[in-house]
Tab-separated table of C-alpha atoms in Angstrom:
chain	number	residue	atom	x	y	z
H	386	UNK	CA	127.664	113.359	68.170
H	387	UNK	CA	127.195	114.671	71.695
H	388	UNK	CA	127.018	112.031	74.440
H	389	UNK	CA	123.890	111.864	76.566
H	390	UNK	CA	125.817	112.736	79.750
H	391	UNK	CA	127.281	115.889	78.136
H	392	UNK	CA	123.816	116.803	76.817
H	393	UNK	CA	122.266	116.290	80.254
H	394	UNK	CA	124.963	118.363	81.959
H	395	UNK	CA	124.635	121.237	79.470
H	396	UNK	CA	120.831	121.189	79.622
H	397	UNK	CA	121.076	121.298	83.431
H	398	UNK	CA	123.170	124.468	83.129
H	399	UNK	CA	120.525	126.042	80.876
H	400	UNK	CA	117.744	125.030	83.249
H	401	UNK	CA	119.570	126.214	86.391
H	402	UNK	CA	119.861	129.638	84.767
H	403	UNK	CA	116.106	129.736	83.991
H	404	UNK	CA	114.898	128.356	87.332
H	405	UNK	CA	117.301	130.576	89.254
H	406	UNK	CA	116.066	133.687	87.463
H	407	UNK	CA	112.396	132.766	87.796
H	408	UNK	CA	112.679	131.847	91.486
H	409	UNK	CA	114.802	134.868	92.382
H	410	UNK	CA	117.804	132.680	93.224
H	411	UNK	CA	120.346	134.806	91.399
H	412	UNK	CA	123.136	132.697	92.910
H	413	UNK	CA	122.062	129.930	90.497
H	414	UNK	CA	122.082	132.397	87.603
H	415	UNK	CA	125.523	133.665	88.543
H	416	UNK	CA	126.864	130.135	88.848
H	417	UNK	CA	125.709	129.419	85.276
H	418	UNK	CA	128.352	131.789	83.838
H	419	UNK	CA	132.129	131.750	83.723
H	420	UNK	CA	133.792	134.768	85.402
H	421	UNK	CA	134.744	136.161	81.954
H	422	UNK	CA	131.390	135.473	80.275
H	423	UNK	CA	129.859	137.850	77.722
H	424	UNK	CA	126.135	138.457	77.185
H	425	UNK	CA	124.381	140.327	74.383
H	426	UNK	CA	120.702	140.871	73.686
H	427	UNK	CA	118.572	141.940	70.731
H	428	UNK	CA	114.819	142.503	70.853
H	429	UNK	CA	113.046	142.149	67.520
H	430	UNK	CA	114.930	144.140	64.918
H	431	UNK	CA	116.206	146.572	67.534
H	432	UNK	CA	119.734	147.555	68.350
H	433	UNK	CA	122.176	145.159	69.942
H	434	UNK	CA	122.243	145.608	73.725
H	435	UNK	CA	125.631	144.964	75.274
H	436	UNK	CA	128.037	143.389	75.346
H	437	UNK	CA	127.912	142.881	79.088
H	438	UNK	CA	131.425	141.686	79.770
H	439	UNK	CA	132.164	139.585	82.814
H	440	UNK	CA	129.884	137.823	85.256
H	441	UNK	CA	129.600	140.931	87.479
H	442	UNK	CA	128.236	143.068	84.614
H	443	UNK	CA	125.849	140.297	83.576
H	444	UNK	CA	124.567	139.945	87.123
H	445	UNK	CA	123.942	143.712	87.435
H	446	UNK	CA	121.727	143.410	84.352
H	447	UNK	CA	119.961	140.340	85.774
H	448	UNK	CA	119.350	141.981	89.173
H	449	UNK	CA	118.002	145.171	87.574
H	450	UNK	CA	115.712	143.173	85.273
H	451	UNK	CA	114.432	140.902	88.040
H	452	UNK	CA	113.718	143.811	90.399
H	453	UNK	CA	111.650	145.616	87.750
H	454	UNK	CA	109.207	142.691	87.408
H	455	UNK	CA	106.118	142.356	89.586
H	456	UNK	CA	104.866	139.073	88.121
H	457	UNK	CA	105.999	135.447	88.222
H	458	UNK	CA	108.073	134.705	85.128
H	459	UNK	CA	108.778	131.294	83.689
H	460	UNK	CA	111.566	130.975	81.133
H	461	UNK	CA	111.018	127.738	79.207
H	462	UNK	CA	113.971	126.418	77.198
H	463	UNK	CA	113.212	123.941	74.392
H	464	UNK	CA	114.482	122.620	71.050
H	465	UNK	CA	118.016	122.342	72.410
H	466	UNK	CA	120.702	121.606	69.804
H	467	UNK	CA	124.174	120.929	71.218
H	468	UNK	CA	127.455	120.470	69.377
H	469	UNK	CA	130.207	119.524	71.830
H	470	UNK	CA	133.899	119.217	71.034
H	471	UNK	CA	135.972	118.217	74.039
H	472	UNK	CA	135.635	120.863	76.728
H	473	UNK	CA	133.718	123.379	74.580
H	474	UNK	CA	130.217	123.326	73.154
H	475	UNK	CA	127.859	125.450	71.131
H	476	UNK	CA	124.169	125.347	71.884
H	477	UNK	CA	121.081	126.788	70.193
H	478	UNK	CA	117.720	126.665	71.937
H	479	UNK	CA	114.301	128.284	71.908
H	480	UNK	CA	113.007	130.445	74.707
H	481	UNK	CA	109.391	131.099	75.671
H	482	UNK	CA	108.691	133.576	78.459
H	483	UNK	CA	105.427	133.264	80.364
H	484	UNK	CA	104.036	135.629	82.995
H	485	UNK	CA	101.572	134.758	85.751
H	486	UNK	CA	99.911	137.678	87.535
H	487	UNK	CA	96.540	138.136	89.188
H	488	UNK	CA	95.356	134.713	88.029
H	489	UNK	CA	96.190	135.375	84.371
H	490	UNK	CA	98.818	133.505	82.363
H	491	UNK	CA	100.324	135.413	79.448
H	492	UNK	CA	102.922	134.447	76.865
H	493	UNK	CA	105.223	137.489	76.841
H	494	UNK	CA	107.760	136.623	74.172
H	495	UNK	CA	109.590	133.925	72.305
H	496	UNK	CA	113.176	133.906	71.224
H	497	UNK	CA	116.394	132.021	70.846
H	498	UNK	CA	119.496	131.523	72.939
H	499	UNK	CA	122.806	131.201	71.076
H	500	UNK	CA	125.327	129.929	73.617
H	501	UNK	CA	128.950	128.914	73.912
H	502	UNK	CA	129.801	126.789	76.940
H	503	UNK	CA	132.998	125.459	78.481
H	504	UNK	CA	133.522	122.542	80.820
H	505	UNK	CA	135.055	123.729	84.085
H	506	UNK	CA	135.966	121.896	87.278
H	507	UNK	CA	132.471	122.830	88.521
H	508	UNK	CA	130.752	121.589	85.337
H	509	UNK	CA	129.524	123.234	82.121
H	510	UNK	CA	129.238	127.027	82.261
H	511	UNK	CA	128.089	129.699	79.811
H	512	UNK	CA	130.998	131.628	78.311
H	513	UNK	CA	128.923	133.532	75.742
H	514	UNK	CA	125.172	134.008	75.561
H	515	UNK	CA	123.244	135.939	72.939
H	516	UNK	CA	119.531	136.350	73.603
H	517	UNK	CA	117.412	137.168	70.552
H	518	UNK	CA	113.833	137.980	71.601
H	519	UNK	CA	111.082	138.133	69.008
H	520	UNK	CA	109.044	140.694	70.988
H	521	UNK	CA	109.750	143.112	73.833
H	522	UNK	CA	108.553	141.919	77.197
């Protein structure tokens, strides 16, 4: 069983990533990953995108994605399931992406994060993240 302090720390990492992306504070996003992190993405039944290997490659993807959006996004992470074992953890969670633009709120997509995290001197960080979106956004 995962302790509540480990759960809180891991959930804070997930939320820093989401808030950082949504608020344009990509420093928070970058700090959510280990330097050697790997990210992959699949939209619907489409092809696997990636792997993006290393924090620098991941951040190029994040910057390009963020700059192409002209709305206010909110990435909502829920249904978090964490299995921690010492200084490593696996985490599954749901993702809902909302968009606010011109006074209209739209649900863009849902999906799932499949994460591996490690505890570092700076706290829990994402070492692997797979994003499976149900719909393109």
